[in-house]
Amino acid sequence: MTIWLNVRDGAGYENNQEDHCAVFYLQEPLDALANQLGVVPISSFFDDTDARYNLDDADEFDESEVSEEGWSVDAAKWFPAKDVLVCVAALRAHLSTNPDTLPSVDGWRQADVVDELGDLESGLQRAAQQSKTVHLCIVM
């Protein structure tokens, strides 16, 4: 599993298909750290619409929630990019200056998380400047 940054663009969305596996696998300690830092936990911005769509055996999505390209943007949860940016920037800043804060999980290390948060932060800054909405999409 991984996380992609999806940026809503009207009736569609864009992403750079950049994997953020370390952020996904270390979400529990990242959420705990976010709480310590007084910011919204990063998993609050996760959206599982894509994963549910790809695993859909029970026709969970009705016709208004799908298109030829896949799931409709209306089926997903979206958040102001500036809100997600506050969380990601706080986590990255803390982890960059406090080594050994996070455990290693499934081979993913704190350095991996810092790199991935930096990538997310860049994308979120661009989206926030344009007042876009985003989510951190769980992808299989």
GROMACS .gro file of N, CA and C in nm:
model
  420
    1MET      N    1   0.085  -0.118   0.000
    1MET     CA    2   0.000   0.000   0.000
    1MET      C    3   0.090   0.124   0.000
    2THR      N    4   0.033   0.230  -0.052
    2THR     CA    5   0.106   0.356  -0.057
    2THR      C    6   0.008   0.471  -0.049
    3ILE      N    7   0.061   0.591  -0.049
    3ILE     CA    8  -0.018   0.714  -0.047
    3ILE      C    9   0.023   0.797  -0.168
    4TRP      N   10  -0.077   0.851  -0.238
    4TRP     CA   11  -0.053   0.949  -0.343
    4TRP      C   12  -0.122   1.078  -0.302
    5LEU      N   13  -0.065   1.190  -0.339
    5LEU     CA   14  -0.129   1.319  -0.319
    5LEU      C   15  -0.218   1.346  -0.440
    6ASN      N   16  -0.349   1.348  -0.418
    6ASN     CA   17  -0.443   1.383  -0.523
    6ASN      C   18  -0.487   1.527  -0.502
    7VAL      N   19  -0.485   1.605  -0.611
    7VAL     CA   20  -0.525   1.745  -0.608
    7VAL      C   21  -0.649   1.759  -0.694
    8ARG      N   22  -0.757   1.804  -0.633
    8ARG     CA   23  -0.883   1.818  -0.707
    8ARG      C   24  -0.872   1.934  -0.804
    9ASP      N   25  -0.924   1.909  -0.924
    9ASP     CA   26  -0.924   2.008  -1.030
    9ASP      C   27  -1.061   2.006  -1.095
   10GLY      N   28  -1.155   2.078  -1.036
   10GLY     CA   29  -1.292   2.079  -1.086
   10GLY      C   30  -1.357   1.943  -1.070
   11ALA      N   31  -1.400   1.886  -1.183
   11ALA     CA   32  -1.467   1.756  -1.180
   11ALA      C   33  -1.368   1.641  -1.185
   12GLY      N   34  -1.239   1.672  -1.189
   12GLY     CA   35  -1.136   1.569  -1.195
   12GLY      C   36  -1.032   1.591  -1.086
   13TYR      N   37  -0.924   1.516  -1.098
   13TYR     CA   38  -0.814   1.533  -1.003
   13TYR      C   39  -0.685   1.499  -1.073
   14GLU      N   40  -0.576   1.548  -1.016
   14GLU     CA   41  -0.442   1.523  -1.069
   14GLU      C   42  -0.356   1.463  -0.959
   15ASN      N   43  -0.258   1.383  -0.998
   15ASN     CA   44  -0.156   1.338  -0.903
   15ASN      C   45  -0.030   1.308  -0.982
   16ASN      N   46   0.082   1.302  -0.912
   16ASN     CA   47   0.207   1.273  -0.981
   16ASN      C   48   0.244   1.126  -0.968
   17GLN      N   49   0.155   1.046  -0.911
   17GLN     CA   50   0.175   0.902  -0.892
   17GLN      C   51   0.305   0.872  -0.818
   18GLU      N   52   0.344   0.964  -0.732
   18GLU     CA   53   0.464   0.946  -0.649
   18GLU      C   54   0.424   0.867  -0.525
   19ASP      N   55   0.490   0.755  -0.504
   19ASP     CA   56   0.458   0.670  -0.389
   19ASP      C   57   0.514   0.728  -0.259
   20HIS      N   58   0.434   0.716  -0.154
   20HIS     CA   59   0.472   0.760  -0.020
   20HIS      C   60   0.443   0.645   0.077
   21CYS      N   61   0.513   0.534   0.055
   21CYS     CA   62   0.491   0.411   0.133
   21CYS      C   63   0.529   0.429   0.279
   22ALA      N   64   0.639   0.496   0.306
   22ALA     CA   65   0.684   0.512   0.444
   22ALA      C   66   0.580   0.588   0.526
   23VAL      N   67   0.520   0.690   0.467
   23VAL     CA   68   0.415   0.766   0.537
   23VAL      C   69   0.297   0.675   0.568
   24PHE      N   70   0.262   0.588   0.473
   24PHE     CA   71   0.151   0.496   0.497
   24PHE      C   72   0.183   0.399   0.611
   25TYR      N   73   0.297   0.334   0.603
   25TYR     CA   74   0.330   0.231   0.701
   25TYR      C   75   0.366   0.286   0.840
   26LEU      N   76   0.404   0.412   0.847
   26LEU     CA   77   0.435   0.472   0.977
   26LEU      C   78   0.327   0.571   1.022
   27GLN      N   79   0.205   0.553   0.970
   27GLN     CA   80   0.098   0.648   1.002
   27GLN      C   81   0.064   0.653   1.151
   28GLU      N   82   0.071   0.541   1.222
   28GLU     CA   83   0.037   0.544   1.365
   28GLU      C   84   0.135   0.628   1.446
   29PRO      N   85   0.267   0.606   1.434
   29PRO     CA   86   0.357   0.695   1.508
   29PRO      C   87   0.353   0.839   1.456
   30LEU      N   88   0.325   0.859   1.328
   30LEU     CA   89   0.310   0.995   1.276
   30LEU      C   90   0.188   1.063   1.336
   31ASP      N   91   0.078   0.990   1.351
   31ASP     CA   92  -0.041   1.046   1.414
   31ASP      C   93  -0.014   1.083   1.560
   32ALA      N   94   0.057   0.996   1.631
   32ALA     CA   95   0.091   1.025   1.770
   32ALA      C   96   0.178   1.150   1.779
   33LEU      N   97   0.274   1.162   1.688
   33LEU     CA   98   0.360   1.281   1.686
   33LEU      C   99   0.278   1.406   1.653
   34ALA      N  100   0.188   1.395   1.556
   34ALA     CA  101   0.102   1.509   1.521
   34ALA      C  102   0.024   1.556   1.643
   35ASN      N  103  -0.030   1.462   1.719
   35ASN     CA  104  -0.102   1.499   1.841
   35ASN      C  105  -0.012   1.572   1.940
   36GLN      N  106   0.112   1.524   1.955
   36GLN     CA  107   0.209   1.591   2.044
   36GLN      C  108   0.240   1.733   1.997
   37LEU      N  109   0.243   1.750   1.864
   37LEU     CA  110   0.275   1.880   1.805
   37LEU      C  111   0.154   1.973   1.798
   38GLY      N  112   0.036   1.920   1.829
   38GLY     CA  113  -0.085   2.001   1.827
   38GLY      C  114  -0.142   2.026   1.690
   39VAL      N  115  -0.115   1.933   1.596
   39VAL     CA  116  -0.172   1.945   1.462
   39VAL      C  117  -0.262   1.824   1.435
   40VAL      N  118  -0.345   1.835   1.334
   40VAL     CA  119  -0.435   1.727   1.297
   40VAL      C  120  -0.353   1.606   1.253
   41PRO      N  121  -0.385   1.486   1.299
   41PRO     CA  122  -0.311   1.367   1.257
   41PRO      C  123  -0.315   1.349   1.105
   42ILE      N  124  -0.205   1.302   1.050
   42ILE     CA  125  -0.195   1.290   0.905
   42ILE      C  126  -0.298   1.193   0.848
   43SER      N  127  -0.331   1.087   0.922
   43SER     CA  128  -0.427   0.990   0.869
   43SER      C  129  -0.567   1.049   0.855
   44SER      N  130  -0.593   1.163   0.919
   44SER     CA  131  -0.722   1.231   0.904
   44SER      C  132  -0.742   1.279   0.761
   45PHE      N  133  -0.633   1.292   0.687
   45PHE     CA  134  -0.639   1.340   0.550
   45PHE      C  135  -0.632   1.227   0.448
   46PHE      N  136  -0.628   1.102   0.496
   46PHE     CA  137  -0.626   0.987   0.407
   46PHE      C  138  -0.766   0.966   0.349
   47ASP      N  139  -0.771   0.919   0.227
   47ASP     CA  140  -0.898   0.883   0.163
   47ASP      C  141  -0.880   0.746   0.100
   48ASP      N  142  -0.972   0.656   0.128
   48ASP     CA  143  -0.961   0.518   0.078
   48ASP      C  144  -1.053   0.489  -0.040
   49THR      N  145  -1.105   0.593  -0.105
   49THR     CA  146  -1.198   0.573  -0.217
   49THR      C  147  -1.136   0.488  -0.327
   50ASP      N  148  -1.012   0.516  -0.364
   50ASP     CA  149  -0.947   0.441  -0.472
   50ASP      C  150  -0.932   0.294  -0.435
   51ALA      N  151  -0.888   0.267  -0.313
   51ALA     CA  152  -0.872   0.128  -0.269
   51ALA      C  153  -1.006   0.056  -0.267
   52ARG      N  154  -1.110   0.122  -0.213
   52ARG     CA  155  -1.243   0.060  -0.210
   52ARG      C  156  -1.294   0.037  -0.351
   53TYR      N  157  -1.270   0.132  -0.441
   53TYR     CA  158  -1.315   0.118  -0.579
   53TYR      C  159  -1.248  -0.003  -0.645
   54ASN      N  160  -1.119  -0.019  -0.622
   54ASN     CA  161  -1.046  -0.128  -0.685
   54ASN      C  162  -1.077  -0.264  -0.623
   55LEU      N  163  -1.128  -0.267  -0.501
   55LEU     CA  164  -1.165  -0.392  -0.434
   55LEU      C  165  -1.315  -0.417  -0.437
   56ASP      N  166  -1.391  -0.330  -0.502
   56ASP     CA  167  -1.537  -0.332  -0.493
   56ASP      C  168  -1.596  -0.462  -0.547
   57ASP      N  169  -1.643  -0.546  -0.456
   57ASP     CA  170  -1.713  -0.668  -0.494
   57ASP      C  171  -1.863  -0.653  -0.472
   58ALA      N  172  -1.903  -0.557  -0.391
   58ALA     CA  173  -2.043  -0.544  -0.352
   58ALA      C  174  -2.112  -0.426  -0.420
   59ASP      N  175  -2.058  -0.380  -0.529
   59ASP     CA  176  -2.116  -0.266  -0.600
   59ASP      C  177  -2.145  -0.150  -0.505
   60GLU      N  178  -2.046  -0.118  -0.423
   60GLU     CA  179  -2.059  -0.011  -0.324
   60GLU      C  180  -2.086   0.124  -0.389
   61PHE      N  181  -2.032   0.144  -0.507
   61PHE     CA  182  -2.045   0.273  -0.575
   61PHE      C  183  -2.164   0.271  -0.669
   62ASP      N  184  -2.247   0.376  -0.661
   62ASP     CA  185  -2.358   0.384  -0.756
   62ASP      C  186  -2.310   0.457  -0.881
   63GLU      N  187  -2.396   0.464  -0.980
   63GLU     CA  188  -2.357   0.520  -1.110
   63GLU      C  189  -2.308   0.664  -1.101
   64SER      N  190  -2.359   0.742  -1.006
   64SER     CA  191  -2.316   0.881  -0.995
   64SER      C  192  -2.175   0.894  -0.939
   65GLU      N  193  -2.121   0.785  -0.883
   65GLU     CA  194  -1.989   0.790  -0.821
   65GLU      C  195  -1.878   0.730  -0.907
   66VAL      N  196  -1.911   0.689  -1.029
   66VAL     CA  197  -1.809   0.632  -1.117
   66VAL      C  198  -1.818   0.695  -1.254
   67SER      N  199  -1.708   0.687  -1.327
   67SER     CA  200  -1.702   0.735  -1.464
   67SER      C  201  -1.615   0.637  -1.542
   68GLU      N  202  -1.593   0.664  -1.669
   68GLU     CA  203  -1.508   0.577  -1.750
   68GLU      C  204  -1.366   0.571  -1.695
   69GLU      N  205  -1.322   0.679  -1.631
   69GLU     CA  206  -1.186   0.685  -1.576
   69GLU      C  207  -1.175   0.619  -1.440
   70GLY      N  208  -1.286   0.589  -1.375
   70GLY     CA  209  -1.284   0.531  -1.240
   70GLY      C  210  -1.384   0.600  -1.151
   71TRP      N  211  -1.345   0.619  -1.025
   71TRP     CA  212  -1.436   0.679  -0.928
   71TRP      C  213  -1.447   0.830  -0.951
   72SER      N  214  -1.563   0.883  -0.918
   72SER     CA  215  -1.591   1.025  -0.931
   72SER      C  216  -1.529   1.102  -0.815
   73VAL      N  217  -1.489   1.225  -0.839
   73VAL     CA  218  -1.433   1.306  -0.731
   73VAL      C  219  -1.534   1.327  -0.619
   74ASP      N  220  -1.662   1.321  -0.652
   74ASP     CA  221  -1.766   1.340  -0.550
   74ASP      C  222  -1.774   1.224  -0.453
   75ALA      N  223  -1.716   1.109  -0.488
   75ALA     CA  224  -1.718   0.993  -0.400
   75ALA      C  225  -1.611   1.002  -0.291
   76ALA      N  226  -1.516   1.092  -0.308
   76ALA     CA  227  -1.401   1.102  -0.216
   76ALA      C  228  -1.418   1.217  -0.117
   77LYS      N  229  -1.337   1.213  -0.011
   77LYS     CA  230  -1.329   1.323   0.086
   77LYS      C  231  -1.214   1.414   0.043
   78TRP      N  232  -1.236   1.544   0.047
   78TRP     CA  233  -1.136   1.643   0.007
   78TRP      C  234  -1.115   1.742   0.120
   79PHE      N  235  -0.994   1.794   0.129
   79PHE     CA  236  -0.956   1.885   0.237
   79PHE      C  237  -0.882   2.004   0.177
   80PRO      N  238  -0.896   2.123   0.237
   80PRO     CA  239  -0.817   2.237   0.189
   80PRO      C  240  -0.668   2.203   0.197
   81ALA      N  241  -0.597   2.227   0.089
   81ALA     CA  242  -0.454   2.195   0.084
   81ALA      C  243  -0.378   2.263   0.197
   82LYS      N  244  -0.419   2.383   0.234
   82LYS     CA  245  -0.349   2.456   0.341
   82LYS      C  246  -0.359   2.382   0.474
   83ASP      N  247  -0.470   2.312   0.499
   83ASP     CA  248  -0.486   2.237   0.624
   83ASP      C  249  -0.393   2.117   0.628
   84VAL      N  250  -0.382   2.047   0.516
   84VAL     CA  251  -0.294   1.931   0.509
   84VAL      C  252  -0.148   1.977   0.518
   85LEU      N  253  -0.119   2.090   0.455
   85LEU     CA  254   0.016   2.146   0.457
   85LEU      C  255   0.062   2.176   0.600
   86VAL      N  256  -0.024   2.227   0.684
   86VAL     CA  257   0.012   2.257   0.824
   86VAL      C  258   0.062   2.130   0.892
   87CYS      N  259  -0.010   2.021   0.875
   87CYS     CA  260   0.028   1.893   0.936
   87CYS      C  261   0.160   1.842   0.880
   88VAL      N  262   0.170   1.834   0.749
   88VAL     CA  263   0.288   1.778   0.684
   88VAL      C  264   0.412   1.861   0.716
   89ALA      N  265   0.400   1.993   0.711
   89ALA     CA  266   0.515   2.080   0.740
   89ALA      C  267   0.561   2.065   0.885
   90ALA      N  268   0.467   2.055   0.977
   90ALA     CA  269   0.503   2.040   1.119
   90ALA      C  270   0.574   1.907   1.142
   91LEU      N  271   0.522   1.800   1.083
   91LEU     CA  272   0.585   1.669   1.099
   91LEU      C  273   0.726   1.669   1.040
   92ARG      N  274   0.740   1.721   0.917
   92ARG     CA  275   0.871   1.721   0.851
   92ARG      C  276   0.972   1.805   0.929
   93ALA      N  277   0.930   1.922   0.975
   93ALA     CA  278   1.021   2.009   1.049
   93ALA      C  279   1.069   1.940   1.177
   94HIS      N  280   0.979   1.877   1.249
   94HIS     CA  281   1.017   1.810   1.374
   94HIS      C  282   1.109   1.692   1.346
   95LEU      N  283   1.071   1.609   1.249
   95LEU     CA  284   1.150   1.488   1.220
   95LEU      C  285   1.287   1.522   1.162
   96SER      N  286   1.297   1.633   1.091
   96SER     CA  287   1.424   1.674   1.032
   96SER      C  288   1.526   1.713   1.138
   97THR      N  289   1.478   1.757   1.252
   97THR     CA  290   1.569   1.805   1.357
   97THR      C  291   1.573   1.715   1.480
   98ASN      N  292   1.497   1.608   1.478
   98ASN     CA  293   1.492   1.516   1.593
   98ASN      C  294   1.509   1.372   1.545
   99PRO      N  295   1.634   1.330   1.524
   99PRO     CA  296   1.657   1.194   1.476
   99PRO      C  297   1.608   1.090   1.577
  100ASP      N  298   1.579   0.974   1.527
  100ASP     CA  299   1.535   0.861   1.610
  100ASP      C  300   1.402   0.885   1.680
  101THR      N  301   1.317   0.968   1.622
  101THR     CA  302   1.183   0.990   1.677
  101THR      C  303   1.091   0.874   1.642
  102LEU      N  304   1.103   0.824   1.518
  102LEU     CA  305   1.013   0.719   1.469
  102LEU      C  306   1.082   0.583   1.469
  103PRO      N  307   1.005   0.478   1.492
  103PRO     CA  308   1.060   0.344   1.478
  103PRO      C  309   1.070   0.308   1.329
  104SER      N  310   1.149   0.208   1.298
  104SER     CA  311   1.149   0.153   1.162
  104SER      C  312   1.036   0.052   1.155
  105VAL      N  313   0.962   0.054   1.047
  105VAL     CA  314   0.850  -0.038   1.027
  105VAL      C  315   0.861  -0.097   0.888
  106ASP      N  316   0.864  -0.229   0.880
  106ASP     CA  317   0.872  -0.299   0.751
  106ASP      C  318   0.985  -0.245   0.663
  107GLY      N  319   1.096  -0.208   0.724
  107GLY     CA  320   1.211  -0.157   0.650
  107GLY      C  321   1.206  -0.008   0.621
  108TRP      N  322   1.095   0.058   0.653
  108TRP     CA  323   1.083   0.203   0.631
  108TRP      C  324   1.139   0.276   0.753
  109ARG      N  325   1.225   0.375   0.726
  109ARG     CA  326   1.295   0.447   0.832
  109ARG      C  327   1.250   0.594   0.836
  110GLN      N  328   1.289   0.661   0.943
  110GLN     CA  329   1.253   0.802   0.958
  110GLN      C  330   1.305   0.884   0.841
  111ALA      N  331   1.423   0.854   0.791
  111ALA     CA  332   1.478   0.929   0.676
  111ALA      C  333   1.387   0.916   0.555
  112ASP      N  334   1.328   0.798   0.535
  112ASP     CA  335   1.234   0.778   0.425
  112ASP      C  336   1.111   0.867   0.443
  113VAL      N  337   1.061   0.872   0.566
  113VAL     CA  338   0.944   0.954   0.596
  113VAL      C  339   0.975   1.102   0.571
  114VAL      N  340   1.090   1.148   0.614
  114VAL     CA  341   1.128   1.289   0.595
  114VAL      C  342   1.133   1.322   0.446
  115ASP      N  343   1.192   1.234   0.365
  115ASP     CA  344   1.197   1.255   0.220
  115ASP      C  345   1.057   1.263   0.161
  116GLU      N  346   0.971   1.169   0.200
  116GLU     CA  347   0.835   1.165   0.146
  116GLU      C  348   0.754   1.286   0.192
  117LEU      N  349   0.769   1.326   0.317
  117LEU     CA  350   0.699   1.446   0.365
  117LEU      C  351   0.745   1.569   0.289
  118GLY      N  352   0.873   1.575   0.254
  118GLY     CA  353   0.924   1.687   0.173
  118GLY      C  354   0.859   1.692   0.037
  119ASP      N  355   0.842   1.575  -0.025
  119ASP     CA  356   0.774   1.569  -0.155
  119ASP      C  357   0.629   1.614  -0.141
  120LEU      N  358   0.561   1.563  -0.039
  120LEU     CA  359   0.422   1.602  -0.016
  120LEU      C  360   0.412   1.752   0.011
  121GLU      N  361   0.503   1.804   0.089
  121GLU     CA  362   0.501   1.947   0.123
  121GLU      C  363   0.512   2.033  -0.002
  122SER      N  364   0.598   1.995  -0.095
  122SER     CA  365   0.613   2.071  -0.220
  122SER      C  366   0.482   2.074  -0.298
  123GLY      N  367   0.420   1.958  -0.313
  123GLY     CA  368   0.293   1.951  -0.385
  123GLY      C  369   0.182   2.027  -0.314
  124LEU      N  370   0.181   2.018  -0.182
  124LEU     CA  371   0.078   2.088  -0.104
  124LEU      C  372   0.096   2.239  -0.110
  125GLN      N  373   0.221   2.286  -0.114
  125GLN     CA  374   0.245   2.430  -0.126
  125GLN      C  375   0.186   2.483  -0.256
  126ARG      N  376   0.210   2.410  -0.365
  126ARG     CA  377   0.155   2.452  -0.495
  126ARG      C  378   0.002   2.452  -0.491
  127ALA      N  379  -0.056   2.346  -0.435
  127ALA     CA  380  -0.201   2.335  -0.428
  127ALA      C  381  -0.261   2.443  -0.338
  128ALA      N  382  -0.195   2.471  -0.226
  128ALA     CA  383  -0.245   2.574  -0.133
  128ALA      C  384  -0.240   2.712  -0.196
  129GLN      N  385  -0.136   2.740  -0.276
  129GLN     CA  386  -0.126   2.870  -0.343
  129GLN      C  387  -0.243   2.891  -0.438
  130GLN      N  388  -0.298   2.782  -0.489
  130GLN     CA  389  -0.411   2.789  -0.583
  130GLN      C  390  -0.544   2.762  -0.514
  131SER      N  391  -0.544   2.755  -0.381
  131SER     CA  392  -0.664   2.728  -0.301
  131SER      C  393  -0.736   2.601  -0.344
  132LYS      N  394  -0.658   2.498  -0.374
  132LYS     CA  395  -0.714   2.369  -0.416
  132LYS      C  396  -0.748   2.283  -0.295
  133THR      N  397  -0.829   2.181  -0.320
  133THR     CA  398  -0.853   2.079  -0.219
  133THR      C  399  -0.776   1.954  -0.260
  134VAL      N  400  -0.742   1.874  -0.159
  134VAL     CA  401  -0.657   1.758  -0.181
  134VAL      C  402  -0.699   1.646  -0.087
  135HIS      N  403  -0.642   1.529  -0.110
  135HIS     CA  404  -0.644   1.423  -0.009
  135HIS      C  405  -0.522   1.335  -0.031
  136LEU      N  406  -0.491   1.258   0.071
  136LEU     CA  407  -0.382   1.160   0.063
  136LEU      C  408  -0.449   1.027   0.033
  137CYS      N  409  -0.439   0.988  -0.092
  137CYS     CA  410  -0.513   0.874  -0.145
  137CYS      C  411  -0.441   0.743  -0.115
  138ILE      N  412  -0.512   0.651  -0.050
  138ILE     CA  413  -0.457   0.517  -0.025
  138ILE      C  414  -0.468   0.438  -0.155
  139VAL      N  415  -0.353   0.391  -0.203
  139VAL     CA  416  -0.344   0.320  -0.330
  139VAL      C  417  -0.283   0.183  -0.307
  140MET      N  418  -0.335   0.085  -0.376
  140MET     CA  419  -0.282  -0.052  -0.364
  140MET      C  420  -0.170  -0.074  -0.462
   0.00000   0.00000   0.00000
